[in-house]
Structures are given as structure tokens and as C-alpha cells.
Amino acid sequence: MSALQIKKGSSKHSAYDLRDPNSELIETHTLAVSVDNESGVLARVIGLFSARGYNIDSLTVAEVDHMGHRSRITVVTSGTPQVITQIKAQLERMVIVHEVHDLTVEGPSVQRELALFKVKGRGEARIEALRLAEIFRANVVDSTLESFVFEMTGTPEKVDAFAELMRPLGLVEVARTGVAALARGA
Amino acid sequence: MTRQMTGAKMVVQALKDQGVEVVFGYPGGAVLPIYDEVFQQNDIRHILVRHEQGAIHAAEGYARSTGKPGVVLVTSGPGATNVVTGIVDALMDSIPIVVLAGQVPTFMIGSDAFQEGDTVGITRPCTKMNWLVKETDKLAETIHQAFHVATSGRPGPVLVDIPKDVQFATGTYCEKPKAKTSHYAPRVKGDPEMITRLVELIETAERPVFYTGGGVINSGPAASQLLRELAEATGFPVTSTLMGLGAYPASGQAWLGMLGMHGTYQANWAMHDCDLMINIGARFDDRITGRINAFSPDSKKAHIDIDPSSINKVIHTDVPIIGDVGHVLEDVLKIWKSRGRKINREGLARWWKQIEEWKAVNCLAYKPSATSIRPQHAIARLEALTKGMDRYITTEVGQHQMWAAQYLGFEDPNRWMTSGGLGTMGYGLPASVGVQIAHPDALVINVAGEASWLMNMQEMGTAMQYRAPVKQFILNNERLGMVRQWQELLHGERYSSSWSEALPDFVKLAEAFGCKGIRCDNEADLDDAIREMLAYDGPVIFDCLVEKHENCFPMIPSGNAHNDMLLGDAETQGVIGASGAVLV
Ligand SMILES: Cc1ncc(C[n+]2csc(CCOP(=O)(O)OP(=O)(O)O)c2C)c(N)n1
Ligand SMILES: [Mg+2]
């Protein structure tokens, strides 16, 4: 539609993102948000998402620069292109936010999460679980005669896939950290 | 040289260093050390209100009429919760407000102490930023940062929560220039490439319109001046939101009147039919757009806003320009002039011819009444009798507010204080007190509805105490008029709880407060009564008994398009469809 020949595609200046705003296509984006490490910061960011009805698929936060007093929030969110643009603009204008990077559009990135799976069972199922764990490069970090705890790092899709496979084999509990992500290259 | 002092002293010192002259507040246990310091100095004037909500609306009135931040001082717990409505109001209308709240001592936080409230938790979603200060050494810097955030970029409210032990303890004062504020620095200059695109559109547009908002006022008087220059030079028509009235003068050649739900016929049609819409510091609020998918279908839209999140939020923008209105308009003018001041003369002439036809509909016409007072007429007479005076207007919320916006003319910015985004009944009276404190010699009038006015009427006490001669011009229809109008249109004339029952005698009420009360119930006496109000040297409560079931027109019913407007005597039944009915 851009009769004005304005460049398409997203950039850090989210308002210049002129992709079709009427697109109803739901996209999933991973945002890396650099924030002051202060009390209440997480509440502020989560409050923004809940107040404006944005989705949080996953969210992780930890201090990454002690001297610089900075934390990094990695949030995986989904919405139409217009909503994603809004989310970034809303984050960028918060006083405690220093930078917002949309890792999904800014180039290739690596995404990893850590997950723990407790699988209960005996006999065939137990052996099958162990075999699959090997294929997925999951480590056994605890075992009893009738249970394992597997540890695995991977993309959220890989974690999902492993959980699906473990379900019929006696999966009783899953703990996931949520996604941490970095852009590839330097 | 570093200065050591108590936290309480720091608060006062920091306010002085910020150039604060007036604080609106109410004391209590958790702020007593600060009140003690306020007592022992004369540079900062403290205005004791009658309810903390009054303090914050007064501060809003002060801020909107001066362009300076408004400052509020309240105690913990109920003191802080009482300002929440005003904080949200200031957030919605982008008003710079600094709230200083007392808190229980740090060692008692979290223990459900007496008058403890999670003030930063409660106000987090409705402030631009808030802080709980746990060390006296950080207090002064935090207050300086608070002023910086409140006044930079898109202005808004901030809150600093100060525990009582932090006020008593001694620490090092951080001088204003040393306070770290650098990382919050919203950009003010617009992208020259985008500005050039806008100029290109200005050069060729056949049916352009300037759609201006509160951002022009917030940018400062220079922005209003530039808007006037641009409008005169291009000859493009100008309309404004409720918040932007006064940026372009009502007497100006290009003025179309206010737009939106109760905007003029010509303004809304111009918005609908234009081929170039230049949004300057407005935000495509739902009162303005009506039905989104029918909003100005054939126009290219440019949007100048200092807040990137305002752009493309609800309406797709072809030319987004992020920056301060004043800076951007200056560049627009510069570039447009340097390219030879081009406009599409023939197109524009045809456009104005069309606009004149719309104007001829005379959408604000009303019939005089022989039996009572038409509210529109009351405002029109108020306008006529105060024209040219050094006048400031505040309003409450309801029909009277819309009539004030329609029938009063504003020639300058910062002269019109109204609760737009939140629509807070009870705003107008305290706001008028705040305005009068800032402009002691000016004429300050609160155009009120009787129901709204009662919500904060205790502030007449404040007006009396500080000899603020505010004029309370109450359009008394004995109804929650705007609610009643919607019930008539939408709920089969079932007037559920929209009668103002058991009203006080406003003249006696005035006497009880020690001010002047005037009642008027017919159009013949109206002018004399208004003159009597204006002549009185002190606060006045003017009880103007108006037509009870008058409706406010024009009206774009919720869910309708701009060109689908109700005018005065339209058939009003069933005009709002099922999908519009769920809208507010
Ligand atoms: C605090 C608050 N409560 C409720 C409303 C909803 N409301 C909007 S207008 C209105 C009626 C106002 O009546 P009045 O002040 O007499 O003004 P009128 O419309 O009659 O001119 C009400 C109840 C509001 N805007 N604010
Ligand atoms: Mg009323």
C-alpha cells in the first residue's frame, strides 16, 4: 500500500515499521529488553503486558551487568504485526528501559531454554525413556528405581517435542526456565 | 562542597532548586517532618486543600495554565490513595505532576503498619515513573529525576514515596545539575526525511486539514505560534480535539471548531472527506475517530507526536514524525518555505467552498426558550460577556463540558482546563482553584454541572481560605445530563439513577461557605446575573437553572462514522446499533 515509497521492514524505530497493519497474522517475536536493575522493574514490564492485553509466551529476567546495574529481560510474545510494533514502542518509552531488540527481525539469533523432566515408570517404558533421552541429548540428573529426572537445553520446540514423547512414558512434572536468546555473530 | 541535611529539608531544598513556588497538599503522620520544614520557610507556598483529590486536580489546573509542573504533597495510606484518580487523569491528559507521598518508616514497610499502603504498587501502572526512596542520600537526586521525567518528552505524573525515617535521617544533598537524568531523553527533533515527505504532501493536497491536539499546548506557546503561522501561510483549515482548544484561535480564519463525538459538522466532515490529514499532537482517541474502519477513508495521514507509541496505535499513519511539535513545525515551515511555499490553490479553493457549505448547516444553532434557560444560551452569553477578558476556563464532566467546548472561543493556549482522557467529574472546581492560585488577577470560571460540582465541592473552603475568587458557573439541569442523554438514546428513556435528587440550595451553600450565591432561572435576567457574578470580588457560586432534558448535539453516536452525525432535532430513537451500544 505504501504509495509514499516509505521503506518497509522493521527497525529499532518501531514507528517507521510500515508493514500491513491490518494483517491478522499472529507472529511470535523474541524481544531482548535491557532494563535498570531496580526493585519493581519486572512488575512494571509485566504490568504493561497485562494492562494492555499483550501475550507473554515466556519471560526470563536476570542481572547481566552488575557494575552497570543492568538486567536483561527476554520476553517471547505473540500478536499481529501492529501489536508487536506497539509492544516495542510501549517498552521503549518506559523510563527504566534502555534498549529493546527484536531478535526475531534483527537477524539470526540463538534461543535456548533449560528444562527438567520427571518421568516415572518401570520396565519397557523406563528403557524407552532413557533411549529417547539419549537421542535428545538430555542428561539424567537424578534417578531412583522407578524414576528419572532429565535435564535438557534446547530451543522451546525441542523441549516441547521431548515433553510430548515423554508423556506416554510416565512424565509427571516439567520445569522450564523460559527462553534466553542472543543475536548470532558479533 | 557537599551539603548535609535531613531528608525533610532536602525535599524543600529540591523543590526550591526546581523553581517550585506552590505546593498543593494535605498533612498527616507520615509527612510531618516535611510539613515542619515547609513551615520554617517562605519561598514555597503551601495550599491546604480539603481533600487530596482536590490537591491533585488543583495541581493539574496550575500545570495546564502555566506550563510548569504541578506539585502535590500527601501523607501515606489514604492520603496517597486519594490522589490516584488525579494521577490517572494526569496520565491520560499528559500533564506534568510530581506527587510527593509520605510512607511508613522503612523498617515497618510490609508489616501492615498504621496507614501503610503499597503506594508505589498502586500507582505503578498510572505514573510515568515512581520511586520508593529507602536512603536519605538518594532522596534529593530522586526528586530531581522525578521533575525531569514528569516534564520531558510526553509529560505525565510521577510519584516519589518517602518513608518517615528517610525524612528524619541526615544525608548528602545532591545538587540539581549533578542528578543523573541523561538516559531518559526522548527525542525532540523530527526525521528530516519524513518532514520533507509531509511538505511534499502539503504542496499537492487538494483537501487538507490540520487535526491538532493537546500536544501542541504541551509543547509550549511557541508551538501554538508556529501552528498559527503554518495555518495562515498555507490557508489549510484547522480543527482541534477537546484538549487542544486555544492552540489555534477560535477567531482565526481557518478555524472549523472542535471535532469528534460532539464536534462541529464542518470539522467532522472535513476529517472524513480530506485527502491529507495532518495530526499534530493528537492521538486518534476513540472520541475522535468514531468507527475506525470508516475513519477518513481516502486520506493520507501524517502524525506528529513525541511519543512513538502513539503512532500507528489505532490508525495507520503514512508519514510518522516522532518529535516535539514545536521543533517539527519549525522544520516543516522552514522546508516548505525553502521549496517555494507551494500549495494546490485550485484544489484548496474548491475545498473551502465545500467547507463553507458545511458551515452553512449552522450545526450549533439552538432555539431560545421562553420558559427557562437553554444551556447553550447560558454559555453563549458567558462567552459574549467575558470576551476579551484575561479569562481561564475549567470544566467538570458532562453535557456542560461539551457545551463549553462548543460555545466558548479560545484565543490562546493554556486557557482551557478540562478532563479529557479520563473524564473525571469533580475535576473542575479544584482545577479552578489551582488556576487562580497561579493567576491571582485573572478571571477564572469553572463551567460545571451540578452533579460533578458536588463531587469536590468541599474545595470552596480552599477558595475561601486563599481568597481565590473563582466563579463556579453551574448549569443546573437537575440531571446527570450526559448519562440521561445516553439513556434516552440507548436505553429506551429509562432514566436509571440519572436524576440529581435532593440537591442543596446552592445560594445558601454559597452563604455557608462565606461567598456569594446567585441564582438565575430565565433568559431575560441572565446577562445581569452574569455581570453580577463578574463584578463580585470573591468566589461566586452561580446556580443557573437550565432546560432539564436538553441534549448535546451534534453527536456522532458510538460506532458511527464521522459523516453519520445527529444534529439537533433528529429522531434519536434507535440511532445506536447493537455493536455501538457496547461502546462507551
Ligand atoms: C467520577 C465520575 N463518575 C461517573 C462519571 C460518568 N458520568 C459522565 S457525565 C455524568 C453526568 C454529569 O452530570 P453533571 O455534572 O450534572 O453534568 P451534565 O451532564 O448534567 O451537564 C456522569 C455520571 C464520570 N465521568 N466521572
Ligand atoms: Mg447536570
Short mmCIF file of N, CA, C and O in Angstrom, two decimals, chain B residues 207 272-276 295-301:
data_model
loop_
_atom_site.label_atom_id
_atom_site.label_comp_id
_atom_site.label_asym_id
_atom_site.label_seq_id
_atom_site.Cartn_x
_atom_site.Cartn_y
_atom_site.Cartn_z
N ARG B 207 -7.44 18.59 -0.44
CA ARG B 207 -8.41 18.71 0.65
C ARG B 207 -7.72 18.45 1.98
O ARG B 207 -7.99 17.44 2.65
N HIS B 272 -13.57 13.56 7.54
CA HIS B 272 -13.99 12.39 6.78
C HIS B 272 -13.59 12.48 5.31
O HIS B 272 -13.16 11.50 4.71
N ASP B 273 -13.72 13.67 4.73
CA ASP B 273 -13.54 13.82 3.28
C ASP B 273 -12.16 14.28 2.86
O ASP B 273 -11.89 14.39 1.66
N CYS B 274 -11.28 14.58 3.81
CA CYS B 274 -9.99 15.16 3.43
C CYS B 274 -9.13 14.16 2.65
O CYS B 274 -9.36 12.95 2.70
N ASP B 275 -8.16 14.71 1.92
CA ASP B 275 -7.19 13.81 1.27
C ASP B 275 -5.83 13.87 1.96
O ASP B 275 -4.97 13.06 1.71
N LEU B 276 -5.67 14.86 2.86
CA LEU B 276 -4.45 14.91 3.67
C LEU B 276 -4.82 15.34 5.09
O LEU B 276 -5.33 16.44 5.31
N PHE B 295 -13.05 5.61 9.32
CA PHE B 295 -12.39 6.87 9.66
C PHE B 295 -11.61 7.41 8.47
O PHE B 295 -10.69 6.77 7.98
N SER B 296 -12.01 8.56 8.01
CA SER B 296 -11.30 9.29 6.96
C SER B 296 -10.71 8.34 5.91
O SER B 296 -9.49 8.24 5.75
N PRO B 297 -11.60 7.69 5.16
CA PRO B 297 -11.14 6.57 4.32
C PRO B 297 -10.17 6.94 3.20
O PRO B 297 -9.37 6.11 2.80
N ASP B 298 -10.25 8.18 2.69
CA ASP B 298 -9.47 8.49 1.48
C ASP B 298 -8.27 9.38 1.73
O ASP B 298 -7.74 9.98 0.80
N SER B 299 -7.85 9.50 2.96
CA SER B 299 -6.77 10.46 3.21
C SER B 299 -5.43 9.78 3.45
O SER B 299 -5.35 8.66 3.94
N LYS B 300 -4.38 10.53 3.10
CA LYS B 300 -3.04 10.21 3.58
C LYS B 300 -2.94 10.84 4.96
O LYS B 300 -3.43 11.95 5.16
N LYS B 301 -2.31 10.13 5.87
CA LYS B 301 -2.27 10.66 7.23
C LYS B 301 -0.84 10.88 7.68
O LYS B 301 -0.02 9.97 7.62
#
